[in-house]
Short mmCIF file of C-alpha atoms and ligand atoms in Angstrom, two decimals:
data_model
loop_
_atom_site.label_atom_id
_atom_site.label_comp_id
_atom_site.label_asym_id
_atom_site.label_seq_id
_atom_site.Cartn_x
_atom_site.Cartn_y
_atom_site.Cartn_z
CA UNK A 1 -36.03 20.84 -21.39
CA UNK A 2 -39.48 21.03 -19.76
CA UNK A 3 -40.38 21.22 -16.10
CA UNK A 4 -38.46 18.99 -13.70
CA UNK A 5 -40.49 16.65 -11.50
CA UNK A 6 -38.62 15.03 -8.62
CA UNK A 7 -40.17 12.03 -6.86
CA UNK A 8 -38.73 10.67 -3.62
CA UNK A 9 -40.15 8.85 -0.62
CA UNK A 10 -39.68 11.90 1.59
CA UNK A 11 -39.51 15.42 0.31
CA UNK A 12 -37.87 18.41 1.95
CA UNK A 13 -38.57 22.10 1.80
CA UNK A 14 -35.49 23.18 -0.20
CA UNK A 15 -35.47 26.58 1.50
CA UNK A 16 -34.58 25.12 4.91
CA UNK A 17 -30.88 24.50 5.67
CA UNK A 18 -31.79 21.61 7.98
CA UNK A 19 -32.68 19.72 4.81
CA UNK A 20 -29.07 19.29 3.68
CA UNK A 21 -27.15 19.51 0.43
CA UNK A 22 -29.19 17.08 -1.64
CA UNK A 23 -32.45 18.92 -0.94
CA UNK A 24 -30.76 22.23 -1.71
CA UNK A 25 -29.32 20.93 -4.99
CA UNK A 26 -32.58 19.38 -6.14
CA UNK A 27 -34.43 22.48 -4.93
CA UNK A 28 -32.24 24.68 -7.11
CA UNK A 29 -32.96 22.58 -10.19
CA UNK A 30 -36.66 22.64 -9.36
CA UNK A 31 -36.60 26.43 -8.86
CA UNK A 32 -34.87 26.88 -12.22
CA UNK A 33 -37.50 24.91 -14.12
CA UNK A 34 -40.45 25.85 -11.91
CA UNK A 35 -40.86 22.22 -10.94
CA UNK A 36 -42.78 19.78 -8.80
CA UNK A 37 -41.55 17.66 -5.88
CA UNK A 38 -43.72 14.65 -5.08
CA UNK A 39 -43.55 12.14 -2.20
CA UNK A 40 -45.01 10.77 1.01
CA UNK A 41 -46.17 13.44 3.49
CA UNK A 42 -44.66 11.59 6.46
CA UNK A 43 -48.18 11.22 7.88
CA UNK A 44 -49.59 7.79 8.74
CA UNK A 45 -53.37 7.53 8.95
CA UNK A 46 -54.40 4.91 11.54
CA UNK A 47 -57.40 2.97 10.15
CA UNK A 48 -56.87 4.54 6.71
CA UNK A 49 -57.86 2.51 3.64
CA UNK A 50 -54.91 0.73 1.97
CA UNK A 51 -54.12 2.18 -1.45
CA UNK A 52 -55.75 5.49 -0.60
CA UNK A 53 -54.32 8.70 0.79
CA UNK A 54 -55.05 12.41 0.70
CA UNK A 55 -52.98 14.53 -1.67
CA UNK A 56 -51.66 17.84 -0.30
CA UNK A 57 -50.40 20.63 -2.54
CA UNK A 58 -48.27 23.49 -1.32
CA UNK A 59 -46.23 26.18 -3.05
CA UNK A 60 -42.62 26.84 -1.95
CA UNK A 61 -41.32 29.66 -4.14
CA UNK A 62 -41.47 28.43 -7.74
CA UNK A 63 -41.62 24.82 -6.58
CA UNK A 64 -44.84 22.96 -6.01
CA UNK A 65 -44.70 20.39 -3.21
CA UNK A 66 -47.14 17.50 -3.56
CA UNK A 67 -47.42 14.94 -0.77
CA UNK A 68 -49.64 11.95 -0.09
CA UNK A 69 -50.57 10.42 3.28
CA UNK A 70 -50.24 6.67 3.85
CA UNK A 71 -52.60 4.36 5.68
CA UNK A 72 -51.05 2.40 8.57
CA UNK A 73 -51.20 -0.81 6.55
CA UNK A 74 -49.52 0.77 3.52
CA UNK A 75 -46.86 2.38 5.66
CA UNK A 76 -46.04 -0.87 7.42
CA UNK A 77 -45.85 -2.98 4.26
CA UNK A 78 -44.42 -0.49 1.73
CA UNK A 79 -42.07 1.49 3.96
CA UNK A 80 -41.13 -0.67 6.97
CA UNK A 81 -41.76 -4.03 5.32
CA UNK A 82 -40.58 -4.14 1.73
CA UNK A 83 -38.39 -1.04 1.46
CA UNK A 84 -36.59 -1.27 4.79
CA UNK A 85 -37.13 -4.93 5.71
CA UNK A 86 -36.31 -6.46 2.30
CA UNK A 87 -34.67 -4.10 -0.18
CA UNK A 88 -32.44 -2.19 2.27
CA UNK A 89 -30.85 -5.30 3.84
CA UNK A 90 -30.52 -7.25 0.57
CA UNK A 91 -29.06 -4.31 -1.33
CA UNK A 92 -26.54 -3.94 1.53
CA UNK A 93 -25.68 -7.67 1.14
CA UNK A 94 -27.50 -8.67 4.35
CA UNK A 95 -29.70 -11.57 3.29
CA UNK A 96 -29.66 -12.75 6.90
CA UNK A 97 -31.66 -9.68 7.96
CA UNK A 98 -34.24 -9.70 5.15
CA UNK A 99 -37.82 -10.57 5.98
CA UNK A 100 -39.37 -11.94 2.79
CA UNK A 101 -42.94 -11.83 4.12
CA UNK A 102 -45.10 -12.11 1.04
CA UNK A 103 -47.53 -9.45 2.21
CA UNK A 104 -44.95 -6.71 1.97
CA UNK A 105 -44.52 -6.75 -1.78
CA UNK A 106 -48.28 -6.33 -2.27
CA UNK A 107 -48.18 -3.16 -0.16
CA UNK A 108 -45.07 -1.92 -1.95
CA UNK A 109 -46.75 -2.35 -5.30
CA UNK A 110 -50.02 -0.84 -4.07
CA UNK A 111 -48.33 2.32 -2.80
CA UNK A 112 -46.31 2.71 -6.00
CA UNK A 113 -49.55 2.36 -7.95
CA UNK A 114 -51.27 4.94 -5.78
CA UNK A 115 -48.35 7.36 -6.10
CA UNK A 116 -48.34 6.86 -9.88
CA UNK A 117 -52.06 7.50 -10.02
CA UNK A 118 -51.82 10.75 -8.01
CA UNK A 119 -48.73 11.92 -9.85
CA UNK A 120 -50.10 11.18 -13.33
CA UNK A 121 -52.83 13.76 -12.72
CA UNK A 122 -50.21 16.44 -12.03
CA UNK A 123 -47.86 15.73 -14.95
CA UNK A 124 -47.52 17.87 -18.07
CA UNK A 125 -46.54 16.33 -21.42
CA UNK A 126 -43.03 17.79 -21.60
CA UNK A 127 -42.11 17.21 -17.94
CA UNK A 128 -38.90 15.33 -17.13
CA UNK A 129 -39.44 12.94 -14.21
CA UNK A 130 -36.57 12.04 -11.86
CA UNK A 131 -37.39 9.28 -9.37
CA UNK A 132 -35.18 8.60 -6.35
CA UNK A 133 -34.32 5.43 -4.50
CA UNK A 134 -35.37 1.91 -3.67
CA UNK A 135 -38.83 2.77 -2.34
CA UNK A 136 -39.95 3.69 -5.84
CA UNK A 137 -38.38 1.21 -8.26
CA UNK A 138 -41.70 0.29 -9.98
CA UNK A 139 -43.04 3.85 -10.20
CA UNK A 140 -42.17 4.42 -13.86
CA UNK A 141 -43.67 1.08 -14.89
CA UNK A 142 -46.92 2.08 -13.18
CA UNK A 143 -46.85 5.52 -14.83
CA UNK A 144 -46.18 3.96 -18.24
CA UNK A 145 -49.11 1.58 -17.71
CA UNK A 146 -51.28 4.70 -17.26
CA UNK A 147 -50.05 6.05 -20.58
CA UNK A 148 -47.40 8.53 -19.36
CA UNK A 149 -44.79 9.03 -22.06
CA UNK A 150 -42.55 11.59 -20.35
CA UNK A 151 -38.80 11.09 -20.11
CA UNK A 152 -38.07 9.29 -16.84
CA UNK A 153 -34.87 8.74 -14.90
CA UNK A 154 -34.14 6.80 -11.73
CA UNK A 155 -31.28 7.17 -9.26
CA UNK A 156 -30.45 4.46 -6.74
CA UNK A 157 -28.86 5.98 -3.61
CA UNK A 158 -27.93 2.62 -2.12
CA UNK A 159 -25.65 -0.10 -3.57
CA UNK A 160 -26.84 -2.67 -6.10
CA UNK A 161 -25.57 -6.08 -4.94
CA UNK A 162 -24.06 -8.78 -7.19
CA UNK A 163 -26.57 -10.83 -9.25
CA UNK A 164 -26.69 -13.89 -7.00
CA UNK A 165 -27.50 -11.77 -3.95
CA UNK A 166 -30.14 -9.79 -5.82
CA UNK A 167 -31.61 -13.05 -7.11
CA UNK A 168 -32.50 -14.03 -3.53
CA UNK A 169 -35.32 -11.46 -3.57
CA UNK A 170 -38.32 -13.51 -4.72
CA UNK A 171 -39.44 -10.62 -6.97
CA UNK A 172 -36.01 -9.82 -8.40
CA UNK A 173 -37.02 -10.29 -12.03
CA UNK A 174 -40.03 -8.01 -11.60
CA UNK A 175 -37.86 -5.34 -9.93
CA UNK A 176 -35.26 -5.30 -12.68
CA UNK A 177 -37.87 -5.50 -15.41
CA UNK A 178 -39.49 -2.44 -13.76
CA UNK A 179 -36.23 -0.54 -14.15
CA UNK A 180 -36.55 -0.92 -17.92
CA UNK A 181 -39.55 1.44 -17.81
CA UNK A 182 -37.06 4.26 -17.15
CA UNK A 183 -34.94 5.83 -19.86
CA UNK A 184 -31.93 6.32 -17.60
CA UNK A 185 -30.89 4.53 -14.42
CA UNK A 186 -28.11 6.02 -12.31
CA UNK A 187 -26.00 4.21 -9.73
CA UNK A 188 -23.52 5.53 -7.19
CA UNK A 189 -20.46 3.56 -8.26
CA UNK A 190 -18.88 1.63 -11.10
CA UNK A 191 -19.17 -1.49 -8.93
CA UNK A 192 -22.96 -1.08 -8.89
CA UNK A 193 -23.07 -0.59 -12.67
CA UNK A 194 -21.03 -3.74 -13.19
CA UNK A 195 -23.42 -5.70 -10.93
CA UNK A 196 -26.33 -4.42 -12.99
CA UNK A 197 -24.65 -5.32 -16.28
CA UNK A 198 -23.85 -8.82 -15.00
CA UNK A 199 -27.39 -9.31 -13.71
CA UNK A 200 -28.89 -8.20 -17.01
CA UNK A 201 -26.43 -10.39 -18.92
CA UNK A 202 -27.22 -13.55 -16.97
CA UNK A 203 -30.80 -13.22 -15.73
CA UNK A 204 -32.64 -11.36 -18.52
CA UNK A 205 -32.97 -11.68 -22.27
CA UNK A 206 -31.33 -8.25 -22.72
CA UNK A 207 -29.01 -7.28 -25.56
CA UNK A 208 -26.03 -5.20 -24.55
CA UNK A 209 -25.98 -2.39 -27.11
CA UNK A 210 -23.00 -0.48 -25.78
CA UNK A 211 -21.05 0.07 -22.58
CA UNK A 212 -24.05 1.68 -20.90
CA UNK A 213 -26.96 0.62 -23.11
CA UNK A 214 -29.19 -2.38 -22.71
CA UNK A 215 -32.24 -3.49 -24.67
CA UNK A 216 -34.89 -5.80 -23.20
CA UNK A 217 -38.67 -6.04 -22.78
CA UNK A 218 -39.09 -3.84 -25.87
CA UNK A 219 -37.24 -0.94 -24.26
CA UNK A 220 -33.75 0.56 -24.39
CA UNK A 221 -32.23 1.64 -21.10
CA UNK A 222 -29.09 3.59 -20.28
CA UNK A 223 -27.41 2.68 -16.98
CA UNK A 224 -24.43 4.57 -15.69
CA UNK A 225 -22.59 5.69 -12.53
CA UNK A 226 -23.30 9.19 -11.22
CA UNK A 227 -21.47 9.41 -7.89
CA UNK A 228 -23.32 11.85 -5.69
CA UNK A 229 -21.41 14.71 -4.05
CA UNK A 230 -22.03 17.39 -1.47
CA UNK A 231 -22.58 21.12 -1.86
CA UNK A 232 -19.06 22.12 -0.80
CA UNK A 233 -19.78 25.86 -0.73
CA UNK A 234 -22.95 25.42 1.30
CA UNK A 235 -20.98 23.32 3.76
CA UNK A 236 -18.17 25.89 4.01
CA UNK A 237 -20.79 28.56 4.68
CA UNK A 238 -22.28 26.45 7.45
CA UNK A 239 -18.75 26.03 8.83
CA UNK A 240 -18.29 29.80 9.00
CA UNK A 241 -21.59 30.23 10.85
CA UNK A 242 -21.95 30.94 14.55
CA UNK A 243 -23.28 27.51 15.60
CA UNK A 244 -20.44 25.67 13.90
CA UNK A 245 -17.77 28.03 15.29
CA UNK A 246 -19.19 27.60 18.77
CA UNK A 247 -19.16 23.84 18.41
CA UNK A 248 -15.55 23.92 17.25
CA UNK A 249 -14.43 26.18 20.13
CA UNK A 250 -16.25 24.07 22.67
CA UNK A 251 -14.72 20.82 21.39
CA UNK A 252 -11.22 22.27 21.16
CA UNK A 253 -11.56 23.58 24.69
CA UNK A 254 -12.87 20.40 26.18
CA UNK A 255 -10.44 18.12 24.36
CA UNK A 256 -7.35 20.34 24.34
CA UNK A 257 -5.28 17.56 25.96
CA UNK A 258 -6.79 14.72 23.93
CA UNK A 259 -6.91 13.39 20.38
CA UNK A 260 -10.43 13.44 19.06
CA UNK A 261 -11.84 10.83 16.67
CA UNK A 262 -15.33 11.21 15.27
CA UNK A 263 -17.99 8.98 13.75
CA UNK A 264 -21.33 10.35 12.52
CA UNK A 265 -24.18 8.38 11.04
CA UNK A 266 -27.72 7.17 11.27
CA UNK A 267 -27.83 4.13 13.53
CA UNK A 268 -27.83 1.44 10.86
CA UNK A 269 -26.31 -2.03 10.58
CA UNK A 270 -24.79 -1.09 7.22
CA UNK A 271 -22.57 1.51 8.89
CA UNK A 272 -20.29 -0.99 10.67
CA UNK A 273 -20.60 0.52 14.15
CA UNK A 274 -19.80 -2.59 16.25
CA UNK A 275 -16.80 -3.38 14.00
CA UNK A 276 -15.59 0.21 14.42
CA UNK A 277 -15.84 0.07 18.19
CA UNK A 278 -13.92 -3.20 18.21
CA UNK A 279 -11.19 -1.61 16.10
CA UNK A 280 -11.06 1.34 18.48
CA UNK A 281 -10.79 -1.06 21.44
CA UNK A 282 -7.95 -2.82 19.61
CA UNK A 283 -6.23 0.54 19.12
CA UNK A 284 -6.28 1.15 22.87
CA UNK A 285 -4.93 -2.36 23.50
CA UNK A 286 -2.22 -2.40 20.84
CA UNK A 287 -1.03 1.20 21.19
CA UNK A 288 -1.27 2.09 24.88
CA UNK A 289 0.13 5.59 24.24
CA UNK A 290 -3.49 6.41 23.29
CA UNK A 291 -4.76 5.62 26.79
CA UNK A 292 -5.89 8.78 28.53
CA UNK A 293 -5.90 10.59 25.19
CA UNK A 294 -7.77 9.12 22.19
CA UNK A 295 -11.47 9.87 22.53
CA UNK A 296 -14.06 8.64 20.06
CA UNK A 297 -17.21 10.73 19.76
CA UNK A 298 -19.73 8.46 18.10
CA UNK A 299 -22.96 10.10 17.01
CA UNK A 300 -25.59 7.59 15.91
CA UNK A 301 -28.89 9.25 15.11
CA UNK A 302 -32.04 7.19 15.79
CA UNK A 303 -33.33 5.64 12.60
CA UNK A 304 -36.12 3.16 11.68
CA UNK A 305 -36.48 2.08 15.29
CA UNK A 306 -39.58 0.01 14.63
CA UNK A 307 -37.60 -2.39 12.40
CA UNK A 308 -36.36 -5.28 14.63
CA UNK A 309 -32.76 -5.43 13.38
CA UNK A 310 -32.24 -1.86 14.54
CA UNK A 311 -33.23 -2.50 18.15
CA UNK A 312 -30.74 -5.39 18.34
CA UNK A 313 -27.99 -3.18 16.95
CA UNK A 314 -28.68 -0.50 19.51
CA UNK A 315 -28.29 -2.99 22.35
CA UNK A 316 -25.05 -4.35 20.95
CA UNK A 317 -23.60 -0.85 20.63
CA UNK A 318 -24.59 0.19 24.11
CA UNK A 319 -22.99 -2.86 25.60
CA UNK A 320 -19.77 -2.48 23.57
CA UNK A 321 -19.42 1.21 24.54
CA UNK A 322 -20.11 0.37 28.20
CA UNK A 323 -17.48 -2.39 28.18
CA UNK A 324 -14.81 -0.20 26.54
CA UNK A 325 -15.43 2.66 28.95
CA UNK A 326 -15.54 0.27 31.91
CA UNK A 327 -12.32 -1.49 30.96
CA UNK A 328 -10.21 1.44 29.81
CA UNK A 329 -11.78 4.61 31.25
CA UNK A 330 -10.25 6.73 33.99
CA UNK A 331 -11.91 9.19 36.35
CA UNK A 332 -10.88 12.02 34.03
CA UNK A 333 -11.10 10.23 30.66
CA UNK A 334 -13.78 8.23 28.91
CA UNK A 335 -12.57 6.65 25.65
CA UNK A 336 -16.00 6.58 23.95
CA UNK A 337 -18.69 9.19 24.02
CA UNK A 338 -21.64 7.57 22.37
CA UNK A 339 -24.59 9.80 21.58
CA UNK A 340 -27.85 8.34 20.30
CA UNK A 341 -29.15 11.59 18.82
CA UNK A 342 -28.58 13.60 15.68
CA UNK A 343 -26.41 16.71 15.64
CA UNK A 344 -27.92 19.89 14.21
CA UNK A 345 -26.61 20.27 10.67
CA UNK A 346 -25.35 23.79 11.46
CA UNK A 347 -23.06 22.38 14.16
CA UNK A 348 -21.68 19.45 12.17
CA UNK A 349 -18.78 21.26 10.43
CA UNK A 350 -17.45 22.44 13.81
CA UNK A 351 -17.50 18.89 15.16
CA UNK A 352 -15.73 17.51 12.07
CA UNK A 353 -13.09 20.24 12.18
CA UNK A 354 -12.23 19.63 15.82
CA UNK A 355 -11.46 15.96 15.08
CA UNK A 356 -8.01 14.62 14.20
CA UNK A 357 -9.50 11.54 12.58
CA UNK A 358 -12.88 10.60 11.10
CA UNK A 359 -13.90 6.95 11.15
CA UNK A 360 -16.20 6.33 8.18
CA UNK A 361 -16.20 2.56 8.09
CA UNK A 362 -19.49 1.18 6.72
CA UNK A 363 -19.72 -2.50 5.79
CA UNK A 364 -21.55 -1.32 2.66
CA UNK A 365 -22.69 2.13 1.64
CA UNK A 366 -24.04 3.53 -1.62
CA UNK A 367 -21.80 6.57 -1.36
CA UNK A 368 -21.45 8.05 2.18
CA UNK A 369 -21.62 11.81 2.33
CA UNK A 370 -20.15 12.10 5.82
CA UNK A 371 -16.74 11.25 4.30
CA UNK A 372 -17.05 14.20 1.93
CA UNK A 373 -18.41 16.57 4.56
CA UNK A 374 -15.50 15.75 6.87
CA UNK A 375 -12.99 16.67 4.16
CA UNK A 376 -14.83 19.91 3.34
CA UNK A 377 -14.85 20.96 7.01
CA UNK A 378 -11.08 20.64 7.61
CA UNK A 379 -8.59 23.45 8.08
CA UNK A 380 -6.33 23.01 5.01
CA UNK A 381 -3.32 24.13 7.10
CA UNK A 382 -3.90 21.46 9.74
CA UNK A 383 -6.36 18.92 8.36
CA UNK A 384 -7.66 15.78 10.04
CA UNK A 385 -7.33 12.36 8.43
CA UNK A 386 -10.14 10.35 6.87
CA UNK A 387 -10.20 6.60 7.56
CA UNK A 388 -12.64 5.23 4.99
CA UNK A 389 -14.08 1.79 4.34
CA UNK A 390 -13.21 0.35 0.95
CA UNK A 391 -16.85 -0.82 0.84
CA UNK A 392 -18.32 2.69 0.72
CA UNK A 393 -19.12 3.96 -2.78
CA UNK A 394 -17.02 7.03 -1.85
CA UNK A 395 -13.87 4.88 -1.84
CA UNK A 396 -13.88 4.76 -5.67
CA UNK A 397 -13.31 8.51 -5.74
CA UNK A 398 -11.47 9.15 -2.46
CA UNK A 399 -8.35 7.07 -2.87
CA UNK A 400 -6.25 9.55 -0.84
CA UNK A 401 -8.16 8.60 2.30
CA UNK A 402 -6.73 5.74 4.36
CA UNK A 403 -8.82 2.86 3.05
CA UNK A 404 -9.67 -0.03 5.37
CA UNK A 405 -11.52 -3.32 5.42
CA UNK A 406 -13.81 -2.77 8.43
CA UNK A 407 -14.08 -6.53 9.05
CA UNK A 408 -10.33 -6.67 9.68
CA UNK A 409 -10.13 -5.36 13.24
CA UNK A 410 -6.35 -5.52 13.66
CA UNK A 411 -5.49 -3.76 10.38
CA UNK A 412 -8.20 -1.14 10.96
CA UNK A 413 -6.70 -0.41 14.41
CA UNK A 414 -3.27 -0.17 12.80
CA UNK A 415 -4.61 2.27 10.21
CA UNK A 416 -6.28 4.43 12.86
CA UNK A 417 -2.92 4.59 14.63
CA UNK A 418 -1.28 5.61 11.38
CA UNK A 419 -3.90 8.35 10.95
CA UNK A 420 -3.25 9.65 14.47
CA UNK A 421 0.50 9.73 13.79
CA UNK A 422 0.43 11.11 10.25
CA UNK A 423 2.93 13.96 9.70
CA UNK A 424 1.48 17.38 8.86
CA UNK A 425 2.90 17.45 5.35
CA UNK A 426 1.26 14.16 4.38
CA UNK A 427 -2.04 15.25 5.93
CA UNK A 428 -1.96 18.45 3.91
CA UNK A 429 -1.10 16.68 0.67
CA UNK A 430 -3.85 14.08 1.04
CA UNK A 431 -6.40 16.68 2.09
CA UNK A 432 -5.60 18.89 -0.87
CA UNK A 433 -6.23 16.05 -3.34
CA UNK A 434 -9.43 14.97 -1.58
CA UNK A 435 -10.79 18.50 -1.41
CA UNK A 436 -10.11 19.13 -5.11
CA UNK A 437 -11.88 15.88 -5.89
CA UNK A 438 -15.05 16.56 -3.88
CA UNK A 439 -15.13 20.08 -5.30
CA UNK A 440 -14.85 18.91 -8.91
CA UNK A 441 -17.55 16.27 -8.42
CA UNK A 442 -19.95 18.06 -6.12
CA UNK A 443 -23.71 17.71 -5.87
CA UNK A 444 -24.30 20.25 -8.63
CA UNK A 445 -22.01 18.31 -10.99
CA UNK A 446 -23.92 15.15 -10.09
CA UNK A 447 -27.34 16.71 -10.75
CA UNK A 448 -26.30 18.40 -13.98
CA UNK A 449 -24.65 15.27 -15.36
CA UNK A 450 -27.70 13.14 -14.58
CA UNK A 451 -30.17 15.60 -16.05
CA UNK A 452 -28.00 16.23 -19.13
CA UNK A 453 -27.76 12.47 -19.76
CA UNK A 454 -31.51 12.15 -19.37
CA UNK A 455 -32.15 15.10 -21.69
CA UNK A 456 -29.84 13.58 -24.31
CA UNK A 457 -32.01 10.46 -24.59
CA UNK A 458 -34.61 10.79 -27.33
CA UNK A 459 -38.15 11.04 -25.90
CA UNK A 460 -39.93 7.65 -26.00
P1 LIG B 1 -27.48 7.76 4.40
O1 LIG B 1 -27.40 6.29 4.62
O2 LIG B 1 -28.39 8.50 5.29
O3 LIG B 1 -27.85 8.09 2.88
P2 LIG B 1 -24.96 9.47 4.35
O4 LIG B 1 -24.68 9.71 2.93
O5 LIG B 1 -23.72 9.17 5.10
O6 LIG B 1 -25.93 8.24 4.60
O7 LIG B 1 -25.61 10.70 5.12
C1 LIG B 1 -26.56 11.55 4.61
C2 LIG B 1 -26.61 12.86 5.42
O8 LIG B 1 -27.10 12.67 6.74
C3 LIG B 1 -25.28 13.58 5.56
O9 LIG B 1 -25.46 14.90 5.12
C4 LIG B 1 -24.96 13.54 7.05
O10 LIG B 1 -24.32 14.70 7.52
C5 LIG B 1 -26.33 13.43 7.68
N1 LIG B 1 -26.24 12.70 8.96
C6 LIG B 1 -25.97 11.39 9.11
N2 LIG B 1 -25.95 11.07 10.42
C7 LIG B 1 -26.19 12.19 11.11
C8 LIG B 1 -26.29 12.51 12.50
N3 LIG B 1 -26.12 11.58 13.43
N4 LIG B 1 -26.56 13.79 12.85
C9 LIG B 1 -26.71 14.72 11.89
N5 LIG B 1 -26.64 14.49 10.59
C10 LIG B 1 -26.38 13.24 10.19
C11 LIG B 1 -28.12 7.36 1.67
C12 LIG B 1 -27.13 6.27 1.32
C13 LIG B 1 -25.71 6.84 1.22
C14 LIG B 1 -25.69 8.00 0.23
C15 LIG B 1 -26.81 8.99 0.51
C16 LIG B 1 -26.92 10.03 -0.59
O11 LIG B 1 -27.16 5.21 2.27
O12 LIG B 1 -24.78 5.84 0.82
O13 LIG B 1 -24.45 8.67 0.31
O14 LIG B 1 -28.07 8.33 0.61
O15 LIG B 1 -27.09 9.45 -1.85
#
């Protein structure tokens, strides 16, 4: 196989631990092939010309990093507008939050064209191109239009909704047609693959050639589930580090007389935060033995704050947390500690390990890596319990977690109570199965399976 070229909206320097498991895993593959990582620089040029941006090249070991600046107008239409104001909500089944402003798609297309143009000049004939996520769906089609014949794969990190939800996007046929410019399209879960197959079966003239093969628009496409994992060893190493140990000791100390529950995410309406807080409130009401004891640490890192729906969510959360603390709190006990900041990655394993229960209850999630990180961080002798939404992609693999419907407040509260009461033996047994599972299907397995499938497809 030739050089690997990874394209994603944001790129990360794979040598920095702050970047996380995905960057490390992709970085390793790039190192091995002496590859190229291409994406937006993160810089917005006020008064810049739409469709134009400077290209920056930088060497990081054997990996070349190539980034492009965006003009304000491009950033607002491609990134905030179409990617995060249309595709993100619709793909998470939230048609009510989508803003189908016609100007956004023009910017989305323009930036994909510009990226394709800049990238085409850097490609070598035997490169293998791996494009990531919803920001870049039409990239391969633009590259093909410029004559690029390299093997190209696409991985969608977020869910693909059922056909009739997808069809609400005015440009849905263009988006799916664009996917046929790739040779391989990867989804997080079998549910996503089945939505794709149903969409293609009902909305396009495609022939289904086999379980994972579709032919339409003069092109054959393979579409399959590749559930993403974490780098378990990297996470264990972080857990053994000083920062994580300190975090653990500090939490254990401070909460020695309490039961700790933890939630960690980006502040996003897909993560089910208000529903979770309501379930926690119900827990305190229905099972008063938790009063003065159960403490939920909810970390919600700021995210996409200039998109309107996010500001409304923040207000709702702050008022819910305030009401729970006001109604149930005591001078020496606050039921919810809500923190609107991110936690340093090096400290995360210590926080997870100090918790008796993790609440990972998104309304929809492509995969959800926090669920897997929580399992990796536990002490196998005395592990915490994972309460996981059945609507996270991770639920397909992690059936030994306690699965919940986050919309069902009463049953979720009941399940949290069950998690808090679970006997040691059952906790150990469930943890052992979950750990073996996330180890077997880790981020390296994910990357190798995707790239092997892509390599197995005959070059176009
Ligand atoms: P995200 O929606 O960002 O990712 P997730 O997979 O849960 O969701 O988290 C990604 C990483 O961010 C994890 O490593 C986690 O530890 C870290 N993180 C999240 N909140 C944090 C916080 N407050 N402080 C510090 N670190 C935090 C998208 C999709 C997911 C999919 C991933 C990967 O939405 O469904 O699992 O991509 O494909």
